[in-house]
XYZ file of C-alpha atoms in Angstrom:
646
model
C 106.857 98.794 106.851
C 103.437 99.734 106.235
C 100.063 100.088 108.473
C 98.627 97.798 106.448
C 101.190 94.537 107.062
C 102.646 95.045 110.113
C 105.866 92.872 109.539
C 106.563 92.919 113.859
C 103.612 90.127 113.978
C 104.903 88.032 111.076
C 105.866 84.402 110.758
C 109.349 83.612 109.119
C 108.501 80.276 107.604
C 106.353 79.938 104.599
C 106.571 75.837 104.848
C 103.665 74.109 106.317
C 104.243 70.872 109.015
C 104.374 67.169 107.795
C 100.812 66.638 107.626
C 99.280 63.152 109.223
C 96.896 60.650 107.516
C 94.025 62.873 109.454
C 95.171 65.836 107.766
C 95.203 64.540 104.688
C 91.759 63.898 104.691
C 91.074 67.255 105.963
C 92.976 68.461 103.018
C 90.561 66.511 100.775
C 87.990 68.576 102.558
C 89.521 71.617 102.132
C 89.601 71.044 98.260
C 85.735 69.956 98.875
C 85.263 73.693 99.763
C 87.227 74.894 97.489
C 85.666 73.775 94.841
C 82.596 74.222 96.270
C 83.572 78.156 96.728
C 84.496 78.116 93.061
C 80.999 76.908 91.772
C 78.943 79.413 93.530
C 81.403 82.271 92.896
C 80.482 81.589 88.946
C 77.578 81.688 90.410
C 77.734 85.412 91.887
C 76.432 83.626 94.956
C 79.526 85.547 96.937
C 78.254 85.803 100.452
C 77.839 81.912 100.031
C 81.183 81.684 98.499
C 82.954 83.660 101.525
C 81.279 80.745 104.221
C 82.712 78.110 102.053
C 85.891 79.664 101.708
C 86.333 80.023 105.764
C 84.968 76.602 105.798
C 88.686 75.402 103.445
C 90.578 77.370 106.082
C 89.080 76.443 109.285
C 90.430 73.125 108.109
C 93.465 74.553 105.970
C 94.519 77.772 107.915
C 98.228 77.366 106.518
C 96.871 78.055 102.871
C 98.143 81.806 101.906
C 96.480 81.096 98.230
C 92.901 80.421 100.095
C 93.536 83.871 102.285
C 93.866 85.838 98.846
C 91.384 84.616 97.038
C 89.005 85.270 100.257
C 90.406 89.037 100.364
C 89.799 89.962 96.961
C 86.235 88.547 97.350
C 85.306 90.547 100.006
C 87.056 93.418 97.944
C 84.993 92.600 95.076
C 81.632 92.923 97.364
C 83.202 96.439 98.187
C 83.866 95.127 101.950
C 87.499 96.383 102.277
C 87.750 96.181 105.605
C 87.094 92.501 106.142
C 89.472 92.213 102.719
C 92.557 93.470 104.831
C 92.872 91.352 107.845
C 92.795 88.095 105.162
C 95.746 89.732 103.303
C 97.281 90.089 106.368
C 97.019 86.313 107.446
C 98.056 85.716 103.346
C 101.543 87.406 104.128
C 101.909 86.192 107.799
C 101.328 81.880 106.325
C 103.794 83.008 103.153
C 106.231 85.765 104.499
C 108.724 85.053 101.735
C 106.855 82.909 99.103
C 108.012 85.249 96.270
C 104.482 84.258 94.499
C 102.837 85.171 97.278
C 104.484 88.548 97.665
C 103.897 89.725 93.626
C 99.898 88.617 94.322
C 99.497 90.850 97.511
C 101.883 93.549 95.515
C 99.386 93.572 92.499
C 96.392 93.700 95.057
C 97.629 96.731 96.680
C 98.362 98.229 93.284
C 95.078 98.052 92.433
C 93.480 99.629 95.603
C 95.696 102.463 94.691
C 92.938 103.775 91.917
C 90.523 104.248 94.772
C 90.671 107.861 96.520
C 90.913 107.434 100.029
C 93.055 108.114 102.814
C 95.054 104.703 102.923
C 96.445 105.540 99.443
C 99.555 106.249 100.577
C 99.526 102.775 102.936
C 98.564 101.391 99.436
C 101.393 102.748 97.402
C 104.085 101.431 100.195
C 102.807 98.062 100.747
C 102.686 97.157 97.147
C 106.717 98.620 96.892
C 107.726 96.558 99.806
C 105.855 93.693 98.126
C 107.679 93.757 94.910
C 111.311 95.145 96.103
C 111.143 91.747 98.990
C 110.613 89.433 95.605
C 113.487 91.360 94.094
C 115.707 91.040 97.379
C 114.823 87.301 98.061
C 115.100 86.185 94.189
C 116.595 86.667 91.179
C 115.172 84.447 88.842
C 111.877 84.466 86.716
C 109.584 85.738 89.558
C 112.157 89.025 89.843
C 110.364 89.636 85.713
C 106.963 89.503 87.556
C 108.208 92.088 90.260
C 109.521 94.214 87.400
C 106.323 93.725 86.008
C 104.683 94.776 89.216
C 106.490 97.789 89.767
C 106.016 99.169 86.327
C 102.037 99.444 86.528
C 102.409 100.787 90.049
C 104.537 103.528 88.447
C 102.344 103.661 85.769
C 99.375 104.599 88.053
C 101.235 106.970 90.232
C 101.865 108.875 86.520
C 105.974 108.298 87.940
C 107.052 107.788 84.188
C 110.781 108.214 85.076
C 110.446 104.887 87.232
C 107.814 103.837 85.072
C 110.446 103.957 82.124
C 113.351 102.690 84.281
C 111.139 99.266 84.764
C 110.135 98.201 81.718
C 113.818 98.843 80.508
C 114.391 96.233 83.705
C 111.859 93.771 82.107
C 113.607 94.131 78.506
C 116.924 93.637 79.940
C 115.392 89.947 81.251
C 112.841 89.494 77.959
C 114.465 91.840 75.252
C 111.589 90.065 73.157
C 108.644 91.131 75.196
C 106.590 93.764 72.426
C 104.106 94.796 75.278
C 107.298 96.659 77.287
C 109.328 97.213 74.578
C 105.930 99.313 72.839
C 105.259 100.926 76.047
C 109.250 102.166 76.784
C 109.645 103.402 73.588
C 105.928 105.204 72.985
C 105.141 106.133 76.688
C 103.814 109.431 77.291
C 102.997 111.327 80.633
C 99.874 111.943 81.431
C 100.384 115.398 82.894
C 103.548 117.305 81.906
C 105.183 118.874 84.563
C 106.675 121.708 82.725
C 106.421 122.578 79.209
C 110.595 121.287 78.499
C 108.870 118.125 79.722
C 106.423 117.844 77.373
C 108.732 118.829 73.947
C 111.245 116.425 75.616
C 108.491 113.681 75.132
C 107.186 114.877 71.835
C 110.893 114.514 70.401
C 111.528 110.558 72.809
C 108.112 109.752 71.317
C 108.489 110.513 67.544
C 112.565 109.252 67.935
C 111.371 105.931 69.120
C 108.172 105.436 66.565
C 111.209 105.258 63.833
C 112.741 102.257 66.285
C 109.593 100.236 66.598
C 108.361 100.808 62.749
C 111.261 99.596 61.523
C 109.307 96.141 60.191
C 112.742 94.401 59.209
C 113.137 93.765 62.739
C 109.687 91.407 62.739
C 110.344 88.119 61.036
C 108.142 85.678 62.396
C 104.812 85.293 62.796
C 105.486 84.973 66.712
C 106.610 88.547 66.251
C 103.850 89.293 65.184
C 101.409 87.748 67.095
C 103.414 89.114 70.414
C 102.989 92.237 68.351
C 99.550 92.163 68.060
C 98.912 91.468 71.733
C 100.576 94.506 72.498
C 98.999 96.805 70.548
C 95.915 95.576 72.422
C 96.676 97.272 75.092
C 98.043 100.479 73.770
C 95.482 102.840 72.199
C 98.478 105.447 71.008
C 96.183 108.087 72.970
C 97.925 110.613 74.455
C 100.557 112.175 71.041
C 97.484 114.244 69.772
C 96.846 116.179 72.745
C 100.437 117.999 72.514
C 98.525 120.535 70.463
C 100.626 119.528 67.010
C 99.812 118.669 64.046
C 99.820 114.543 64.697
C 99.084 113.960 60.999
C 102.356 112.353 60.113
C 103.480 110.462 63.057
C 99.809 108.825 63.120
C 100.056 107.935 59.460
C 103.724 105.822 60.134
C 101.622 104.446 62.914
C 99.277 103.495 61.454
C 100.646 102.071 58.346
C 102.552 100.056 60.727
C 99.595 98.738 62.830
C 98.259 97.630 59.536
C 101.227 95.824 58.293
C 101.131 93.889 61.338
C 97.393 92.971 60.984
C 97.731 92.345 56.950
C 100.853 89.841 57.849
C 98.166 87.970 60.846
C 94.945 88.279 59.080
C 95.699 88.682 55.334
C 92.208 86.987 54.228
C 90.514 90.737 55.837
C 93.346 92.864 54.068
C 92.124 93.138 50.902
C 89.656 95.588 48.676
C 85.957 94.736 48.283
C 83.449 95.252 46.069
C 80.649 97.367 46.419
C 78.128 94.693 46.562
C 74.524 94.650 45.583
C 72.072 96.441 47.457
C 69.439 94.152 49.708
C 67.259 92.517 47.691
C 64.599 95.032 49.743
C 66.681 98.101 48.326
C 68.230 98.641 51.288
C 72.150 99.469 52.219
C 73.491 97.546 54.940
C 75.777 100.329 57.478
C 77.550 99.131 60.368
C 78.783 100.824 63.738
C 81.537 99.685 65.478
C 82.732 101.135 68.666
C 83.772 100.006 72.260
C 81.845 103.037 73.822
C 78.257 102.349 72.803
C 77.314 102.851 76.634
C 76.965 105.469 78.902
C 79.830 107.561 77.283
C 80.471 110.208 75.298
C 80.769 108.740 71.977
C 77.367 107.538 72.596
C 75.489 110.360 73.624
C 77.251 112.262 70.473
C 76.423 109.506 67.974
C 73.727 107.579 69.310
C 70.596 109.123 67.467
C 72.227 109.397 64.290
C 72.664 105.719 64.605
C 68.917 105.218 65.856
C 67.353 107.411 63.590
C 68.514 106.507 59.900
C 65.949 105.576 58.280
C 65.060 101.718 58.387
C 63.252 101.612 55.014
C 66.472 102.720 53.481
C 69.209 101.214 55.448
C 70.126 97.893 57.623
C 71.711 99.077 60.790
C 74.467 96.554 62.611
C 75.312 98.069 65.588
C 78.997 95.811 67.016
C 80.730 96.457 70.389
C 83.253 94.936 72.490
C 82.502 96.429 75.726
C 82.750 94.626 79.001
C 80.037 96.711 80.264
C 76.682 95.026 81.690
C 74.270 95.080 78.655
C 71.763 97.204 80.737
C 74.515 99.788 80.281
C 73.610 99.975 76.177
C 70.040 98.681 76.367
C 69.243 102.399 74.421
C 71.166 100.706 71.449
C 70.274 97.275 71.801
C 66.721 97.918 71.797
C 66.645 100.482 68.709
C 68.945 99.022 66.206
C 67.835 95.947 63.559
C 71.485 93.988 65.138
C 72.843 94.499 67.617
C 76.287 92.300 68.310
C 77.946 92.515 71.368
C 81.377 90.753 70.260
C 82.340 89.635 74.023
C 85.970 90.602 75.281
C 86.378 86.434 75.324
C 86.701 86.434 71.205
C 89.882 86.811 69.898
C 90.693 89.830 66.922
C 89.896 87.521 64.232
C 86.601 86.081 65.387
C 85.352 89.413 66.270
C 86.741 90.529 61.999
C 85.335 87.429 61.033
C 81.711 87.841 62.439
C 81.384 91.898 60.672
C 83.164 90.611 57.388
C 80.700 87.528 57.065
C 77.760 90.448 57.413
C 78.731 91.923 54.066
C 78.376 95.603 54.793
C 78.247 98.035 51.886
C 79.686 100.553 54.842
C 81.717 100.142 58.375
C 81.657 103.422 60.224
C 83.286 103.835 63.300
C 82.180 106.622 65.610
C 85.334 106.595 67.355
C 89.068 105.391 66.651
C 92.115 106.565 68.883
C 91.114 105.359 72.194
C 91.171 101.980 72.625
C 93.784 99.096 70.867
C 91.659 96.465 69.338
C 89.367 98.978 67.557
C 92.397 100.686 65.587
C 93.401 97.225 65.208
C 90.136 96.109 63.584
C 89.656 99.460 61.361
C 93.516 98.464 59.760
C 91.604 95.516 58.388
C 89.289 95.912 55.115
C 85.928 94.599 56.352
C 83.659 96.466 54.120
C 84.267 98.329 50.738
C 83.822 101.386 52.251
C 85.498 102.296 55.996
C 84.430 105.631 57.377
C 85.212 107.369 61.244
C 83.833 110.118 63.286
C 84.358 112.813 65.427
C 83.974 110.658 68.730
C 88.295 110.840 68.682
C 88.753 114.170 66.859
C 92.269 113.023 64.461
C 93.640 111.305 61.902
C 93.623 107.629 62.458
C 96.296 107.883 59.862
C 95.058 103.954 58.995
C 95.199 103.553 54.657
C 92.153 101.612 55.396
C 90.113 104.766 56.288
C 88.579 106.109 53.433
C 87.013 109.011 54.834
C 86.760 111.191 58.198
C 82.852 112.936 58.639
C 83.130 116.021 60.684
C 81.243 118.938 61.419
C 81.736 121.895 58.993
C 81.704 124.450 61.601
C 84.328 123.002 63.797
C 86.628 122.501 60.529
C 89.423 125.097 59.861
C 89.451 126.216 55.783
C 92.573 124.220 55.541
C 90.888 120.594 57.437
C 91.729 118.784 54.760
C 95.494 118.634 55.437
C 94.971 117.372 58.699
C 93.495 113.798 57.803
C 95.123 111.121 56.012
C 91.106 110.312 55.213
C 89.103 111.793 52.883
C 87.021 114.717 54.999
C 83.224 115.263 54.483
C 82.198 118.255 56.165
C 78.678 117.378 57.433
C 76.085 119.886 57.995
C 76.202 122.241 61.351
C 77.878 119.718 64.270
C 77.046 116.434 63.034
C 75.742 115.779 66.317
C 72.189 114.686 67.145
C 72.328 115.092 70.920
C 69.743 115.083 73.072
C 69.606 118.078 75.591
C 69.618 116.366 78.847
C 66.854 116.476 81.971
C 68.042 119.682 84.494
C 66.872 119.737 88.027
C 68.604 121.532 90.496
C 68.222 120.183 94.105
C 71.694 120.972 95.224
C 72.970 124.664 96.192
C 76.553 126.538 95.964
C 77.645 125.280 99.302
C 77.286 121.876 98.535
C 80.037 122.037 96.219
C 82.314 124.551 98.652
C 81.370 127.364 96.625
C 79.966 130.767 97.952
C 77.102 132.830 96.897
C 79.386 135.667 96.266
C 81.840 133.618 94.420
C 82.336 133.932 90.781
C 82.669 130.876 89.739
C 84.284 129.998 86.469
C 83.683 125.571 85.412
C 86.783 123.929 83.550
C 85.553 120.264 84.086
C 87.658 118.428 81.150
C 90.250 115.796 82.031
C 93.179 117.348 83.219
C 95.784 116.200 80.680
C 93.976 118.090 77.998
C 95.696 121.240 80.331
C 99.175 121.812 78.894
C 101.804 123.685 81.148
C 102.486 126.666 78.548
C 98.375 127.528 78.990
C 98.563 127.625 83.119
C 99.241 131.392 82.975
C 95.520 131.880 81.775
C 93.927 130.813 85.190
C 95.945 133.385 87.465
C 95.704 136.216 84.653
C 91.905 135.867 85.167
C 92.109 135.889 88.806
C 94.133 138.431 89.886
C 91.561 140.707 87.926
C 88.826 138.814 89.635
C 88.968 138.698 93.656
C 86.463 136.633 94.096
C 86.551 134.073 90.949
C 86.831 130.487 92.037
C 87.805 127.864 88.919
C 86.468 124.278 89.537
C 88.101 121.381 88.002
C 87.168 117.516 87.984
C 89.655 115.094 88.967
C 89.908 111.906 88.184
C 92.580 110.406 91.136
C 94.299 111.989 94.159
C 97.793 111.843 91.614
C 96.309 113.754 88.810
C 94.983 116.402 91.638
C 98.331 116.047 92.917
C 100.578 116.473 89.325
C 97.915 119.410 88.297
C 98.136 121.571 91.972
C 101.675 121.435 91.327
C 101.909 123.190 88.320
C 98.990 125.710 88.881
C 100.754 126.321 92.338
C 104.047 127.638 90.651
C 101.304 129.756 87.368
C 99.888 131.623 90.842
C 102.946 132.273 92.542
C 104.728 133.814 89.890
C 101.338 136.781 89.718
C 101.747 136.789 93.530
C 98.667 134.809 94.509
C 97.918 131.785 96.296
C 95.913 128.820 93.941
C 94.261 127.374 96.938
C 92.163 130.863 97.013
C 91.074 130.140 93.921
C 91.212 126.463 92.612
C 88.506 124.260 93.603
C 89.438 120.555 92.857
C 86.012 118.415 92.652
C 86.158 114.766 92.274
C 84.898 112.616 89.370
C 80.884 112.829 90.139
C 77.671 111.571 88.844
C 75.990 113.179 85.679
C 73.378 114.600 87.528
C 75.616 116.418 89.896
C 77.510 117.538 87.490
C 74.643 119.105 85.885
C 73.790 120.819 89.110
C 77.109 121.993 88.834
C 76.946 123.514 85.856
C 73.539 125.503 87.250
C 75.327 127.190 90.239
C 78.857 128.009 87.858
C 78.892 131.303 85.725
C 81.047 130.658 82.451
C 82.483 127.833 81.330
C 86.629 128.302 80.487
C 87.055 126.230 77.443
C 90.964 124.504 77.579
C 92.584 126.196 74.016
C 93.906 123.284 73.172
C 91.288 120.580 73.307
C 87.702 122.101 73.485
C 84.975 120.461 75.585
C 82.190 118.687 73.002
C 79.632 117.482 75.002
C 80.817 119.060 77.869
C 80.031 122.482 76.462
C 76.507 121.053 74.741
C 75.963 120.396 78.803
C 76.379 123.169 80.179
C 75.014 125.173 77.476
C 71.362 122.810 78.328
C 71.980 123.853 81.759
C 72.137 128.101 80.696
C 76.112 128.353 81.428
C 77.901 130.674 78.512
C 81.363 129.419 77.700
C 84.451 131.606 77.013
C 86.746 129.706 74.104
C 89.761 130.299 71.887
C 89.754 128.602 68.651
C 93.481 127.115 67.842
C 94.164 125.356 64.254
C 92.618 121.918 64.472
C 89.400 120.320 64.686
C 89.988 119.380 67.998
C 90.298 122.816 69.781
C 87.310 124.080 67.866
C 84.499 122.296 69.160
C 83.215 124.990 71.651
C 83.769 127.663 69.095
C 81.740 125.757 66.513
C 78.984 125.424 69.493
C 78.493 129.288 69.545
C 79.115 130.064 65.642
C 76.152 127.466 65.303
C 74.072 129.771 68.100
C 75.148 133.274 66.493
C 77.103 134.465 69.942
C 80.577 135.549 68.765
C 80.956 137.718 71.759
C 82.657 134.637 74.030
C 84.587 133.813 71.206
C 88.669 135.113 72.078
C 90.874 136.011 68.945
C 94.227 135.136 71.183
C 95.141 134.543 74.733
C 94.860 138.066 75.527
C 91.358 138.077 74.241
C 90.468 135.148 76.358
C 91.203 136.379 79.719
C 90.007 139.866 78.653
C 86.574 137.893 77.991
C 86.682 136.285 80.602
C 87.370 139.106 83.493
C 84.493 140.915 81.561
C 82.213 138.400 82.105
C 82.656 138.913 85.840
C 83.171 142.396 85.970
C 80.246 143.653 83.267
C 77.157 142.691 84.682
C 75.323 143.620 81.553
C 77.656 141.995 79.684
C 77.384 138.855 80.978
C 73.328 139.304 81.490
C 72.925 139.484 77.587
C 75.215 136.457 76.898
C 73.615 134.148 79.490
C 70.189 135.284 77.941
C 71.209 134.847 74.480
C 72.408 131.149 75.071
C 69.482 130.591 76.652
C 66.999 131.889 73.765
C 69.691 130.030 71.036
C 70.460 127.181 72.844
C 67.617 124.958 71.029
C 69.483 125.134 67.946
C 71.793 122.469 68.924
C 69.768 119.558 70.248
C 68.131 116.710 67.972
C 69.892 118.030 65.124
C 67.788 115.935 62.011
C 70.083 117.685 59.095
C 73.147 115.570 59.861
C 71.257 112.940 59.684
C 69.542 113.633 56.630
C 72.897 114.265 55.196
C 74.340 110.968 56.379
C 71.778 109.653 54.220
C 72.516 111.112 51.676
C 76.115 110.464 51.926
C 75.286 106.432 52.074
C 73.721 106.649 48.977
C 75.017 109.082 46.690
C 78.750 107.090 47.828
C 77.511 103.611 47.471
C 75.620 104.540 44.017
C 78.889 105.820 42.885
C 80.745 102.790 43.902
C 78.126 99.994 42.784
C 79.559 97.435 40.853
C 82.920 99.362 40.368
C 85.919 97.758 42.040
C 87.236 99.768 45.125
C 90.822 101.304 44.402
């Protein structure tokens, strides 16, 4: 048993005494406080919330429930260690109170996304949670336990016992979409090996023919269960297998929108062009869940400022749970801005941007979160259009066309999309170069001042096993490189070390001598990071955007690859844009040849770093992609005024 519960302490019986007449009007009390706890909690008046709630159990100690709820409060003020002892007292009042058990089991699950040292306490508290539910009953709360155990298994990135579960849960609910979509689709997160990852890519695009297969949905309950579970499933991770996702994303997403026709057929149908403003004006709107502090934003958020207001009403919609301080840059600068709360269902959030009779709906972003591919398989303005923010298909026959940056486009682009592409001027970016100071030194982030020190700071599941070879290539030419990565979670770091630990050993070397694992930091230490690195190592299959437009702001030349889609291009785009070819690898050869020569040709490297510097203003505050968006607008909804949309 676990640190955290110690089970040698524990009660057996979860039943409280016969209580007198006296207690019973303590109880009344208790549910005084209670209540009273309640109010001020909606409140956010927590610390007064905690008194009351230790007011209910000085009078109801026996209540497990009350114990909980007090935990998770002091959790949710970030005191942890006042949090544990009540989950303690929780289990010792309710030692085999199967509800009980799956609460504490899905508290400990979620303490497991924070990386510290009782992690591993974490992990085997919430397992002996959810296996005593399984051993003590077999009824309904044995699907919660199932349930349980699956997003435990989904955080630890275990997809065997990840997959094993849910097939659990279908064997109890074979009706149950949300498992049934997450068995058949599920992806890893990291792939241990490269036979790993094909074995995936075959399971995934084998089971997208099982759960297309629309005779099998007959009822709008289907649907509707459907629909739910596509919420939660943003179909994310198939395009970073570094294939050609064109085909599998269009039977996806003809599928999403045959769900969303069948549920909301009233949005499902062409529309008109209509009239301009009575002012002249064209009405555009944005929709995206990540206009905050996020990439999409910083990529897109001046070209959606900066159109020009005598020409065009700007709607600006988002369904972020985020604190609206966190998109006050937007709310402030945009004619309306809507923030469609998480509380409104799919249809009052279509509703609300059909009712505002756009001439366009553009969405910076789709691919990364459910109920925005969701909303774009609905026809809410005559003309749908998506960005780079997610650089594929969306394979959705509501898209009608995909606005990319013509230097990050391959010749043949065009047969990637299921949209219509527009190659927009340079990198259809507007982005501002961000403030630089540099208060911290090398040794702050374990680096030395002899170290060369090559940055690879994108998420690690854009690293695919059959690339891992690159990283010792470079070092064994370079004794004293070190390669920092950002991580995310201690089982990323974990998945990741594993794999670059057998790369190393097969060229002889050690990866701890070498790999530097940093975790997830704040923007402005990651900027000083990028001053004290030397070269950025663009990933070949997924190129850093705005993580390359950093570090070029902070003076840091990047070594790239360009592969066949949009997606691997960005960085190479980035320096075709500046006029510095020299970074810019032909194969993988080329790229580690690049990059040893950046650390072993002092001139070399001298002129590059120099030249980014003098070049770099070329990319920042863009105003032609703008000016072309405009131009886009109106040339498209001239063309289309009046005529009925096909």
């Amino acid at each position: 048993m676990t640190n955290i519960v110690n089970s040698n302490n524990m009660t057996t019986s979860s039943k409280d005494p016969k209580k007198t007449d006296q207690q019973q009007k303590e109880s009344r009390s208790d549910d005084d406080f209670l209540q009273m706890a309640r109010y001020c909690f909606d409140l956010k008046q927590f610390d007064e919330a905690i008194e009351l709630y230790k007011k209910s159990l000085d009078i109801c100690p026996e209540n497990a429930n009350t114990w909980l709820i007090l935990g998770k409060l002091y959790l949710k003020i970030k005191q942890p260690i006042y949090a544990m002892p009540c989950f303690q007292k929780a289990y010792e009042k309710a030692p085999d109170d199967p509800f009980v058990l799956i609460k504490l089991g899905s508290i400990f699950t979620g303490l497991i996304k924070l990386s510290c040292s009782k992690v591993p306490d974490y992990i085997e508290a919430s397992e002996f949670m959810f296996g005593k539910v399984l051993s003590i009953d077999k009824d309904e709360t044995s699907l919660s336990a199932y349930k349980g155990l699956s997003t435990l298994y989904y955080i630890l990135m275990d997809h065997d016992r990840e997959k094993f579960f849910y097939k659990k849960i279908l064997e109890i609910e074979p009706e149950n979409q949300f498992a049934r979509l997450q068995y058949l689709l599920m992806l890893p997160f990291i792939y241990s090996s490269t036979e790993k990852m094909l074995y995936y890519k075959q399971r995934y695009l084998a089971n997208l023919e099982k759960l297309i297969d629309i005779s099998q949905y007959k009822t709008e309950e289907d649907l509707r269960s459907l629909e739910e579970a596509m919420a939660t499933f943003p179909n994310f991770h198939f395009c970073y297998l570094g294939i050609d996702t064109l085909e599998a994303y269009q039977r996806y997403g003809r599928f999403v929108h045959f769900v969303m026709k069948n549920l909301y057929s009233q949005w499902s149908h062409p529309r008109p062009m209509p009239k301009k403003n009575p002012d002249g004006r064209i009405k555009i709107g944005f929709f995206s869940y990540h206009l905050v502090q996020h990439t999409v934003s910083l990529l897109f958020k001046n070209i959606i400022t900066l159109l020009d207001p005598n020409q065009f009403e700007v709607y600006c919609y988002t369904t972020t749970e985020k604190e609206p301080e966190e998109f006050h840059h937007l709310n402030t600068s945009v004619e309306h801005f809507v923030h469609l709360k998480g509380s409104l269902s799919q249809g009052q959030c279509a509703n609300r941007i059909y009712n505002d009779n756009l001439h366009f709906l553009c969405y910076p972003d789709i691919g990364m979160h459910g109920p925005t591919t969701m909303l774009a398989a609905l026809r809410l303005a005559p003309v749908q259009c998506m960005f780079w923010g997610h650089p594929v298909t969306s394979g959705l026959p509501t898209m009608d066309y995909f606005l990319s940056s013509d230097l990050m486009e391959p010749e043949n682009g065009q047969s990637h999309y299921s949209e219509k592409l527009i190659r927009m001027p340079n990198l259809f970016t507007c982005f501002e170069s961000p403030e630089i100071n540099r208060p911290k030194s090398r040794s702050e982030f374990d680096l030395g001042k002899d170290d060369f020190v090559y940055l690879s700071p994108q998420s690690l599941f854009k690293y695919l096993p059959h690339r891992d070879h690159l990283f010792p290539r470079i070092a064994r030419q370079v004794s004293n490189a070190k390669i920092v990565f950002i991580t995310k979670n201690h089982r990323q770091k974990e998945l990741i070390q594993n794999r670059f630990q057998k790369a190393f050993s097969a060229y002889g070397l050690d990866f701890n001598d070498y790999c530097i694992f940093r975790p997830k930091m704040t923007r402005k230490d990651y900027l000083n990071l990028n001053m004290v690195a030397d070269v950025l190592l663009d990933p070949l299959d997924w190129s850093g955007g705005r993580s390359t437009l950093e570090a070029i702001s902070c003076g840091l030349p990047p070594v790239t690859c360009p592969g066949q889609f949009m997606r691997s291009r960005h960085t190479y785009a980035i320096l075709k844009r500046m006029g510095i070819c020299q970074t810019i690898a032909k194969d993988e050869e080329d790229y580690v040849n690049i990059a040893v020569k950046m650390a072993k040709d002092p001139d070399f490297y001298a002129t590059i770093k120099n030249l980014v510097i003098k070049k770099r203003y070329l990319l920042y505050n863009d105003r032609e992609c703008i000016d072309a968006l405009e131009s886009f607008f109106i040339s498209t909804a001239n063309q289309k005024m009046g005529k009925k949309q096909a």
